[in-house]
Coordinates of C-alpha atoms in Angstrom, one line a residue:
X1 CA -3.7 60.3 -78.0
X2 CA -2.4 56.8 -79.4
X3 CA 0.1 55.2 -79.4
X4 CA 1.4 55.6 -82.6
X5 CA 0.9 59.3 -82.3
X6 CA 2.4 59.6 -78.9
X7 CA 5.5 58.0 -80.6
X8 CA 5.2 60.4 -83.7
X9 CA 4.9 63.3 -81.8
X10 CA 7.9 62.5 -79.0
X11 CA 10.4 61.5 -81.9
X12 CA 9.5 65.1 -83.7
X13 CA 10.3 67.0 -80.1
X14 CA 13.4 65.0 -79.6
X15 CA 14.5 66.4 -83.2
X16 CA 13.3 70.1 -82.2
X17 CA 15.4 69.9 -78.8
X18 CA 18.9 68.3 -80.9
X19 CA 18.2 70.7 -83.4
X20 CA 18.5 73.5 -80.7
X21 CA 21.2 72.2 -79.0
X22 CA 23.8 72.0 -82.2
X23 CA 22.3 75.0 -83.0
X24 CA 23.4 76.7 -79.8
X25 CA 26.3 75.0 -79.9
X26 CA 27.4 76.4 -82.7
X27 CA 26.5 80.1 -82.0
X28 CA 28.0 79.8 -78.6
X29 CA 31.2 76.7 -78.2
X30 CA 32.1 76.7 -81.7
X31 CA 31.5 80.4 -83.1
X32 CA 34.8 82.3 -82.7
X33 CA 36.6 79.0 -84.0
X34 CA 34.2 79.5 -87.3
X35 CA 35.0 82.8 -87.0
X36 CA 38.7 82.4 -87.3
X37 CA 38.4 79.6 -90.4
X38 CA 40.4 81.4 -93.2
X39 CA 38.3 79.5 -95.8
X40 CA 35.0 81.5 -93.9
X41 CA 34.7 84.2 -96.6
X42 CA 33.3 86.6 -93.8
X43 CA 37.0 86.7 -91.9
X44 CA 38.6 88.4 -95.1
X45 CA 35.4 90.1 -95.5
X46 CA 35.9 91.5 -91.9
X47 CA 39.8 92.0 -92.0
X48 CA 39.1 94.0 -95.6
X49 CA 35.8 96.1 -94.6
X50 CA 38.1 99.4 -92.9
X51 CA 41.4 100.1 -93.6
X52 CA 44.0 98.2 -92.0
X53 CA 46.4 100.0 -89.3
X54 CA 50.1 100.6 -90.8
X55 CA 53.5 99.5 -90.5
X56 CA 55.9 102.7 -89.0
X57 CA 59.2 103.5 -89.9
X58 CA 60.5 106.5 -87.8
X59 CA 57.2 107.1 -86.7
X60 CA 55.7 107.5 -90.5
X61 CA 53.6 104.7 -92.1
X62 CA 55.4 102.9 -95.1
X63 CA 52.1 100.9 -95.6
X64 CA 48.1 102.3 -96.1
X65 CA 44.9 101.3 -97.5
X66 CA 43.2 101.9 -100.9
X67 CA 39.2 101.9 -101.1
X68 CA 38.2 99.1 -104.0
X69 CA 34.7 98.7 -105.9
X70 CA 34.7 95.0 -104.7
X71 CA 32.9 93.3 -101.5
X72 CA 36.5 93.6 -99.8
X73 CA 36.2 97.2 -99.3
X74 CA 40.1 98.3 -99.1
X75 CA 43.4 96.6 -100.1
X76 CA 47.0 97.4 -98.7
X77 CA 49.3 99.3 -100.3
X78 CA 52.5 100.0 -100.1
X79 CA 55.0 103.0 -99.8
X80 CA 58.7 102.2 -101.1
X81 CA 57.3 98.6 -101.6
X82 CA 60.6 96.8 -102.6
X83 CA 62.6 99.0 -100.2
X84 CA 60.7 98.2 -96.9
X85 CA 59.4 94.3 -98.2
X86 CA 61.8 92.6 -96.4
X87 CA 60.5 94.5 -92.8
X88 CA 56.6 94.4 -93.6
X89 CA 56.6 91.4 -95.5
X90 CA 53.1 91.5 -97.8
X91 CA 49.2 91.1 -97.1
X92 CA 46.8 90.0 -100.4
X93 CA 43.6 90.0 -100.4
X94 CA 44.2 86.4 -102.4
X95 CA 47.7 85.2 -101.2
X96 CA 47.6 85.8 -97.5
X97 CA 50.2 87.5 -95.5
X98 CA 53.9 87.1 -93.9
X99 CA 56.3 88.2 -91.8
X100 CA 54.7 91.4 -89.5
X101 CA 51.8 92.1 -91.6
X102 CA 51.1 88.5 -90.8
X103 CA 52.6 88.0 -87.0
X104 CA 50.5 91.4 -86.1
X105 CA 47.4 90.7 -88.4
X106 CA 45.0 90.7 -85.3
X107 CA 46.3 94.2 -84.6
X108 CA 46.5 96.0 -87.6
X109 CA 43.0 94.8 -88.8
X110 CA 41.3 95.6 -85.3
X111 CA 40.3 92.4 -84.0
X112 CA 43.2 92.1 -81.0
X113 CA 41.3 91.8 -77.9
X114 CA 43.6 94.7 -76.4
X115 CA 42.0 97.1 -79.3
X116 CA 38.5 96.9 -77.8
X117 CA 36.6 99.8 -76.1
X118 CA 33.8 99.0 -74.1
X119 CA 31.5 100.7 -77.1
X120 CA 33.0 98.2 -79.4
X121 CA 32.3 95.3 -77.5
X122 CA 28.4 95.7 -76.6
X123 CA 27.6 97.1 -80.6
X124 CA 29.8 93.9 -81.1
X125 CA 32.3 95.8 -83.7
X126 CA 35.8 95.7 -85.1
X127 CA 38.1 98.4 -83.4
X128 CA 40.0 100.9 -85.8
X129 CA 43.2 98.8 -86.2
X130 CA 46.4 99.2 -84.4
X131 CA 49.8 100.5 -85.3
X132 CA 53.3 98.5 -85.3
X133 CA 56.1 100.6 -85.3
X134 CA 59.1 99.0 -86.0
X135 CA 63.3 99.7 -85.2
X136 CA 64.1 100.7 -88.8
X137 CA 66.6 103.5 -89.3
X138 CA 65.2 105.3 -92.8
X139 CA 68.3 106.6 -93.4
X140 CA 70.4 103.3 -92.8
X141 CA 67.8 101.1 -94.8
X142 CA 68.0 103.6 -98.1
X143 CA 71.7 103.7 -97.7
X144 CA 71.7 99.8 -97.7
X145 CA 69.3 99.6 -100.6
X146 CA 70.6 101.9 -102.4
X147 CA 74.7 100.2 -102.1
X148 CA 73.3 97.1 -102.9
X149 CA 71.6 98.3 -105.7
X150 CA 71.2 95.6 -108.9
X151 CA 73.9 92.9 -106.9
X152 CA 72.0 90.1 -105.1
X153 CA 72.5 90.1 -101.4
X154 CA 71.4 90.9 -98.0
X155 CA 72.5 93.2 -95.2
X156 CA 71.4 93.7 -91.8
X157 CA 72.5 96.8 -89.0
X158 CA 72.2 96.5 -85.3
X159 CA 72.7 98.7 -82.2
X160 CA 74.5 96.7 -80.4
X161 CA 73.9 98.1 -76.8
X162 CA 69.8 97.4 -77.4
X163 CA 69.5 94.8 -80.2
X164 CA 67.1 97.3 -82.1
X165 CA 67.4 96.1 -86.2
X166 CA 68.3 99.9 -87.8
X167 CA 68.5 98.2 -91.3
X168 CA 67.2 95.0 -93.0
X169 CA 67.9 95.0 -96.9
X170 CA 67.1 92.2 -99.0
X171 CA 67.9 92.4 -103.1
X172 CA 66.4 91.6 -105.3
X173 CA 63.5 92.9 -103.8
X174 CA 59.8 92.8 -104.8
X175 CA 56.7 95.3 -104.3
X176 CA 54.0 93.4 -101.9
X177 CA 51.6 96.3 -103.6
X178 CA 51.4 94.6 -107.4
X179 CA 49.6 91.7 -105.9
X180 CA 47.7 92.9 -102.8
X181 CA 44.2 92.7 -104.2
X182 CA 42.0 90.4 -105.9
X183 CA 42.2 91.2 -109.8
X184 CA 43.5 89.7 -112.5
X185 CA 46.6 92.0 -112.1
X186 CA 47.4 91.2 -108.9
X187 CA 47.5 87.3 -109.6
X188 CA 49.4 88.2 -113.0
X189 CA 52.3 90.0 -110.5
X190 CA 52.1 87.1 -108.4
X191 CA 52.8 84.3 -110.2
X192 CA 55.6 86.5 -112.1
X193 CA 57.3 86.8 -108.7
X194 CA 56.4 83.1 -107.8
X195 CA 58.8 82.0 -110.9
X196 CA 61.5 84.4 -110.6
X197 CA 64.6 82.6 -110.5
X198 CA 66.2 85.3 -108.5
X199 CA 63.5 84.6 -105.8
X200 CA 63.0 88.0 -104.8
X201 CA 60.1 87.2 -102.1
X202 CA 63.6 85.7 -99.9
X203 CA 64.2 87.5 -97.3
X204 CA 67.9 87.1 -97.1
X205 CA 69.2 88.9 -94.6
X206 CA 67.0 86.4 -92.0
X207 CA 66.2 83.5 -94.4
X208 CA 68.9 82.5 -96.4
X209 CA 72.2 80.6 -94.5
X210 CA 75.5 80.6 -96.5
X211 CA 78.9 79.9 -95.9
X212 CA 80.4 82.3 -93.8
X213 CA 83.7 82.3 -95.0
X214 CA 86.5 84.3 -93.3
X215 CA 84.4 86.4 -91.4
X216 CA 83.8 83.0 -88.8
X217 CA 87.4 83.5 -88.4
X218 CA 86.0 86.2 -85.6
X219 CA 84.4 83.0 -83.9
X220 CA 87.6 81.0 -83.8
X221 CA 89.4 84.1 -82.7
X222 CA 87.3 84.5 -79.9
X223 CA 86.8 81.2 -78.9
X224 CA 90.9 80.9 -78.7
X225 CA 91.0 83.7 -76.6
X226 CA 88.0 82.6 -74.4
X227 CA 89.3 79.2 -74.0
X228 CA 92.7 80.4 -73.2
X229 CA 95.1 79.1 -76.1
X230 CA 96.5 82.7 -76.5
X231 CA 96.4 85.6 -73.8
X232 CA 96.3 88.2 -76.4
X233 CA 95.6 88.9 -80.1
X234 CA 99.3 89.8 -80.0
X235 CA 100.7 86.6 -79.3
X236 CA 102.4 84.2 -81.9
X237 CA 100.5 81.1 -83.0
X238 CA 103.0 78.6 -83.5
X239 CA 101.1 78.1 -87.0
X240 CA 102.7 76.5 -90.5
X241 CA 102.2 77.8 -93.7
X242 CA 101.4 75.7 -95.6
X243 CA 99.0 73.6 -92.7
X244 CA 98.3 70.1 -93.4
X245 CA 95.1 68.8 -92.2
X246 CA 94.9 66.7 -89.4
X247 CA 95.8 63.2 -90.6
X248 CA 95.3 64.0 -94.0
X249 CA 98.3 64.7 -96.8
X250 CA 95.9 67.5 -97.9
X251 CA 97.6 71.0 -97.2
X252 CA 96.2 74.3 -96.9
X253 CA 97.4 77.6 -98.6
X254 CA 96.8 81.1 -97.9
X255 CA 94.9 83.2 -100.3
X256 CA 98.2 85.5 -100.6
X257 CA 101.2 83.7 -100.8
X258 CA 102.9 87.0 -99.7
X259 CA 100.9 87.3 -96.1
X260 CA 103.3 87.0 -93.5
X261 CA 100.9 83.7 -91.9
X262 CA 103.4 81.6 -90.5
X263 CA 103.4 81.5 -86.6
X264 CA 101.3 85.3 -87.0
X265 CA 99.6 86.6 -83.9
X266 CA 95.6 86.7 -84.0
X267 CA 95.7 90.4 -84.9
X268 CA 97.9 90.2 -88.4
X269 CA 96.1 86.3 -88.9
X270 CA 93.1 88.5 -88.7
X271 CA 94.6 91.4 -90.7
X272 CA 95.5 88.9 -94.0
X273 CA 92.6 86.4 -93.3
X274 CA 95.2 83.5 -92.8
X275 CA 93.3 80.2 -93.5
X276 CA 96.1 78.3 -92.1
X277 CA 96.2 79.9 -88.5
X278 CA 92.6 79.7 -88.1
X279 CA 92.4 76.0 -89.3
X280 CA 95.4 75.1 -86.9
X281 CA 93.6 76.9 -84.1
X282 CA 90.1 75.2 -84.5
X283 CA 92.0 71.5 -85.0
X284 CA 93.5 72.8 -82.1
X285 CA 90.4 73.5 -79.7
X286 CA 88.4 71.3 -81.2
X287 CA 85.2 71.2 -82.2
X288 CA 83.2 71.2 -79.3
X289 CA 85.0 74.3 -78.0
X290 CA 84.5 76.1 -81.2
X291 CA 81.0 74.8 -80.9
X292 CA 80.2 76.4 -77.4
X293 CA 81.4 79.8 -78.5
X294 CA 79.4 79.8 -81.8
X295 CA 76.0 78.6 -80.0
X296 CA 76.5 81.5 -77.8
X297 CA 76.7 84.1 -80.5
X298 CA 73.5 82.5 -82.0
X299 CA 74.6 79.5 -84.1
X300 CA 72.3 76.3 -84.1
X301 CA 69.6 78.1 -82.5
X302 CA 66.3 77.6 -84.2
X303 CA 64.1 80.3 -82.7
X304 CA 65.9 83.3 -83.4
X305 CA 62.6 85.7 -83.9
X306 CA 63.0 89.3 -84.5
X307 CA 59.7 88.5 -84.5
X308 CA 59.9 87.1 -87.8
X309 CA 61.8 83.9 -87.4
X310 CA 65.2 83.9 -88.8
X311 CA 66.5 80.3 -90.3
X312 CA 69.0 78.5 -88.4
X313 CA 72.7 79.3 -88.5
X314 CA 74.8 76.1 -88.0
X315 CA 77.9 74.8 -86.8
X316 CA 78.4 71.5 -87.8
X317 CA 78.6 68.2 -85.3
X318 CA 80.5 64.9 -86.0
X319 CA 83.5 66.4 -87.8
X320 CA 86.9 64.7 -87.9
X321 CA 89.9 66.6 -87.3
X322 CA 90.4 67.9 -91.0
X323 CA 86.9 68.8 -91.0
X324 CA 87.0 70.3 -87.8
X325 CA 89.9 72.7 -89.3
X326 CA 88.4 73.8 -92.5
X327 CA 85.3 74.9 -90.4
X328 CA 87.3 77.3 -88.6
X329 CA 88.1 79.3 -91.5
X330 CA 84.0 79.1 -92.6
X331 CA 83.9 76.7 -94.7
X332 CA 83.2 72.5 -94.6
X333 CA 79.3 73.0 -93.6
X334 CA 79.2 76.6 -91.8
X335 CA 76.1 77.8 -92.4
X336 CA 74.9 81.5 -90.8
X337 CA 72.5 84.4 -92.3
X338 CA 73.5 88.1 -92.1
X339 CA 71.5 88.4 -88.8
X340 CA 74.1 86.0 -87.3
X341 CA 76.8 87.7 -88.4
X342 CA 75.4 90.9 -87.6
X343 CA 74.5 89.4 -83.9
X344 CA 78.6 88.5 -83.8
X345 CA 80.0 91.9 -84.5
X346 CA 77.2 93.0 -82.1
X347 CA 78.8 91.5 -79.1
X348 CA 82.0 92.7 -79.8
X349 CA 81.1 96.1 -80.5
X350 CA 78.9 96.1 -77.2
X351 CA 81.9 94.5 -74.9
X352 CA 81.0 90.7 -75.0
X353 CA 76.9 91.4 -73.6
X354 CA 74.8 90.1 -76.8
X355 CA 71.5 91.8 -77.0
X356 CA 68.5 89.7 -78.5
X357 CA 68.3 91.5 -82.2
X358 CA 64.6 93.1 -82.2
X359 CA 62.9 94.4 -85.0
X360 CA 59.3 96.1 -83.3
X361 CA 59.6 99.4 -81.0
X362 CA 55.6 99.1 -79.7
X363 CA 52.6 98.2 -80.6
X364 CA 49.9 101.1 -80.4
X365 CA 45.9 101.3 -80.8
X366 CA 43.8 103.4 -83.2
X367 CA 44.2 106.1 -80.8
X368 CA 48.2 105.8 -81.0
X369 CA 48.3 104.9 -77.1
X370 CA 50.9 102.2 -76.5
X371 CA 49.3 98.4 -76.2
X372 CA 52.6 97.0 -76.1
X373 CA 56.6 98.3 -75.1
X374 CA 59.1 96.1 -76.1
X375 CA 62.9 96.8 -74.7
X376 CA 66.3 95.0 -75.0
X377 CA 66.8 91.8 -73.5
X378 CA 70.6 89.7 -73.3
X379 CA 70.4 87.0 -75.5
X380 CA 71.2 83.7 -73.7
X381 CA 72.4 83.3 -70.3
X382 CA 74.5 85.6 -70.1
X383 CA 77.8 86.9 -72.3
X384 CA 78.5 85.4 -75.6
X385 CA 81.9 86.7 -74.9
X386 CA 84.3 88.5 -72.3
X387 CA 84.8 92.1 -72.1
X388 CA 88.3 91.8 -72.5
X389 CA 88.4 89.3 -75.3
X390 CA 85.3 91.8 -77.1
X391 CA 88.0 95.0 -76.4
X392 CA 91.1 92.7 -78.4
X393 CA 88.7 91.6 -81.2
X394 CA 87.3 95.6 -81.7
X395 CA 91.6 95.9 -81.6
X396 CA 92.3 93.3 -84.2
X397 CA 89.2 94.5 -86.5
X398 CA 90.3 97.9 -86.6
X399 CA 93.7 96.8 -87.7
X400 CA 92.0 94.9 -90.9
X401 CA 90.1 97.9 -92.0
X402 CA 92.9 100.1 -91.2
X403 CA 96.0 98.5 -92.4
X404 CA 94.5 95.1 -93.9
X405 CA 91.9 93.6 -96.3
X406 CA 88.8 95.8 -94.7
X407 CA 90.3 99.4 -96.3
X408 CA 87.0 99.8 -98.1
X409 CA 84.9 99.8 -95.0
X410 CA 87.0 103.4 -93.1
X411 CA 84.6 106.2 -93.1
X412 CA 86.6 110.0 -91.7
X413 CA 85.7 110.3 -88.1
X414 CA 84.4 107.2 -87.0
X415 CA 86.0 104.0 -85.3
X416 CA 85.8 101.3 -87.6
X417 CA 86.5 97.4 -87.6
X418 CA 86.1 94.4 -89.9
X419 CA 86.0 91.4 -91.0
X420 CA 86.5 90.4 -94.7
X421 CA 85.4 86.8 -96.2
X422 CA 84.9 85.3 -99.5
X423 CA 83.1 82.0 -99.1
X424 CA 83.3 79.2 -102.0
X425 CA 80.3 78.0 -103.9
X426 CA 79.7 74.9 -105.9
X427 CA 81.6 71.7 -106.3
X428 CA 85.1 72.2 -105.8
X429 CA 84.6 75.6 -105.9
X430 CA 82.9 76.2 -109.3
X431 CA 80.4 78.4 -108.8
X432 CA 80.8 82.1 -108.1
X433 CA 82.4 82.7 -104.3
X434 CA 80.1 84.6 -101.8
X435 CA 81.5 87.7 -101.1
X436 CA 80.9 89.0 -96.8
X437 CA 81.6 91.6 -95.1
X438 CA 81.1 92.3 -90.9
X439 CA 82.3 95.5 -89.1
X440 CA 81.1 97.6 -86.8
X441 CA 81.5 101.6 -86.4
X442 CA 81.7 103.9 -83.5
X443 CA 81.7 108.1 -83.1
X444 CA 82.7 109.9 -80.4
X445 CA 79.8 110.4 -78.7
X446 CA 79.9 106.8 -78.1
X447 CA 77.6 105.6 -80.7
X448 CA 77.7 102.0 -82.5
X449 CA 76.2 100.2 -85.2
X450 CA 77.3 96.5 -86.1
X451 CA 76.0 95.5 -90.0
X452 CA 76.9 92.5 -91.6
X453 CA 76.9 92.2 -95.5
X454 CA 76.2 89.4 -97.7
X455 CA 76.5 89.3 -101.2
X456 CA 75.5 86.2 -103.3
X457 CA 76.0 87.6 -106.5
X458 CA 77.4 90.9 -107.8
X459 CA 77.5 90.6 -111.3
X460 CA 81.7 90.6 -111.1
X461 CA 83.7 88.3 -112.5
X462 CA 85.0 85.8 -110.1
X463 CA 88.1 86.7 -109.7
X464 CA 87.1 90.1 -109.1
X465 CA 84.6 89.0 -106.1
X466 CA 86.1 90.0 -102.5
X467 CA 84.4 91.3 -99.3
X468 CA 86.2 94.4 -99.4
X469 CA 85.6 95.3 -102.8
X470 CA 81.8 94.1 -102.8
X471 CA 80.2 93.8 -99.4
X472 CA 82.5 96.9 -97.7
X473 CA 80.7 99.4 -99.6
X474 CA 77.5 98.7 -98.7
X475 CA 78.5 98.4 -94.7
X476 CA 80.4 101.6 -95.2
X477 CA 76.9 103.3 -96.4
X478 CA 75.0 101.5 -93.5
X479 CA 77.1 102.1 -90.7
X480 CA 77.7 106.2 -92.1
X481 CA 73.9 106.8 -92.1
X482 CA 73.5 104.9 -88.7
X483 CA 76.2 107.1 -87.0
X484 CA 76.3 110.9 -89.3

């Protein structure tokens, strides 16, 4: 052979062997991260070619699949859509997923690992998809829905000895089925949601943080106790009314000028939502002490997850004395979701221990048998409060629904306790107050449920907005349904 040839000929073989090497490359190093490219049409070709597993609420599915004439065989739907959204969250065959249809995707469309048989694997198919069976309460998340009804809002219900989330309501709501396929339609529904101002694809009740208002007065109240300032919730604060912030000539007023606030114990401070006892108090301790107790109730932690991740509840840092007062009574920059508040009454109701707030039971294959248990953990290191400080809150709370500003919240044969608050919105004030609500309820079996209520809008006029007359209502329905 010449030269030439030789040269020709080693040049084309040193292309053949490269050529085979990226191609095996590709099948082999790099195929399952092709494989898992969302913009590689044969992944949602894959995930949409059987029908998905389902989303349970007391063991029955609130989510299934629909056969379609297109290339993506089946689409979700949805049972109760706007009722259950804000626990399923949404998967399109365009717009993706969130919340658990997202978090368990791998699951519910068969291609978790843990799904496998050993048929599946060497005929190289999908497994029938898995089941996620969440902690909802039907009964608790209808009553919630329904109470809310047209007001914009959020509430969320706990068991407080396990942490499992009974109820998760969100309104306005939205129905994840109007745009879970690929048609015209479904975009239409979309982009209709997309530029509600309302923004019903929110999940408020883990997304959006307001200002607390009174019911962070439970905080305070706690952290006094905790840190020792009062021995009881029946001990005299030593507290003005009117209070003058701390090196300020600004003074602070009571909501009723009637309330009998001045030097008041915790429990009637508690029982007329004195803003001037509960400003004294956190001038008083300070804000690193107020700080403490709020972190370990939840605040300014950033990786709550229920699984879904919840947004951050603060307490603020590098306050002055004045602004260190008016966030004790919930205000200045307080920022928590209903979760949080739902996680506060929690610990109270369940003698100081905090359970981490949970919203899956198991996990389970196409064959229903359990892939994954999940139980209650403590959240934190340990107590977010004692059990004799949790056993004078329940006290103090029971005395504002029973003889104070939480009257809306008593339900016949139950233990019940509150907390009231109505939070201001808008430069100085202007805008239309948020109206709160926290409590928890107890039978006599022994029995709780803790709900917190948020309502950011109730179509009332604003000086009609209060968390008795707003929020109560719904709590009332929640905690009645959790415990009849």
């Amino acid at each position: 052979m010449n030269t030439p040839l030789r040269r020709v000929s080693v040049f084309c073989l040193a292309l053949i062997l490269a050529l085979m090497g990226w191609a095996t490359w590709i099948q082999g190093a790099k195929a399952s991260d092709y494989m898992g490219d969302p913009h590689n049409p044969r992944v949602t070709i894959g995930k949409y070619a059987a029908p998905l597993g389902n989303i349970l609420v007391d063991g029955e599915p609130v989510t299934g699949s629909a056969a379609t004439s297109s290339t993506l065989k089946y689409k979700r739907t949805y049972k109760d859509g706007p009722l259950y959204a804000p626990v399923t969250g949404f998967t399109s065959q365009i717009f993706g997923s969130n919340q658990l249809e997202s978090l368990y995707g791998d699951l519910l469309d068969g291609s978790d690992g843990r799904l496998q048989s050993p048929a599946d694997a060497v005929l190289h198919r999908r497994a029938k998809g898995g089941d996620v069976a969440t902690t909802i309460d039907a009964a608790v998340q209808k009553a919630g829905y329904r109470a809310l009804g047209d007001k914009k809002g959020a509430a969320v219900a706990l068991d407080p000895k396990t942490g499992r989330i009974l109820g998760m309501v969100s309104t306005p709501s939205y129905d994840p089925g109007t745009f879970s396929g690929s048609a015209a339609a479904d975009q239409k529904a979309w982009q209709a949601m997309a530029k509600d101002a309302d923004r019903p694809n929110v999940n408020r009740a883990l997304r959006q943080a307001l200002p607390p208002g009174s019911t962070f007065k439970l905080v305070v109240a706690a952290a006094a106790l905790e840190n020792g300032l009062y021995s009881s919730v029946d001990e005299p604060t030593d507290s003005p009314d009117p209070y003058t912030l701390p090196h300020t000539r600004t003074t602070l007023h009571n909501e009723n000028a009637s309330a009998p606030c001045e030097n008041a114990t915790l429990r009637t401070a508690l029982q007329y939502s004195c803003n001037t006892v509960f400003a004294k108090i956190a001038a008083d301790l300070g804000q690193d002490k107020v700080a403490a107790q709020a972190e370990k109730f939840g605040f300014d932690d950033g990786k709550v997850d229920v699984p879904v991740r919840a947004a951050k509840s603060v307490y603020p840092k590098g306050m002055d004395s004045a602004q260190t007062a008016l966030s004790g009574i919930g205000q200045f920059n307080d920022q928590a979701t209903p979760l949080q508040m739902a996680m506060v009454a929690s610990a109270i109701a369940n003698g100081g221990e905090l359970k981490t707030p949970q919203l899956v039971d198991k996990l389970t294959d196409g064959g229903g048998n359990t892939v994954q248990q999940y139980g209650p953990k403590t959240y934190g290191e340990g107590r977010a409060i004692s059990a004799h400080t949790a056993a004078q809150l329940r006290s103090a709370m029971q005395t504002v629904v029973d003889k104070g500003t939480g009257s809306g919240a008593k339900i016949d044969g139950l233990t019940v306790g509150g907390k009231t608050g109505t939070a201001q919105h808008g430069v100085d004030n202007s805008g239309t107050p948020y109206a709160w609500f926290v409590s928890y309820a107890q039978n006599g079996a022994g029995r709780q449920v803790a709900v917190a209520v948020m309502v950011e809008d109730g179509h009332a006029a604003r000086n009609e907005v209060s968390g008795n007359g707003l929020a109560a209502p719904v709590a009332r329905a929640m905690m009645k349904a959790a415990l009849s």
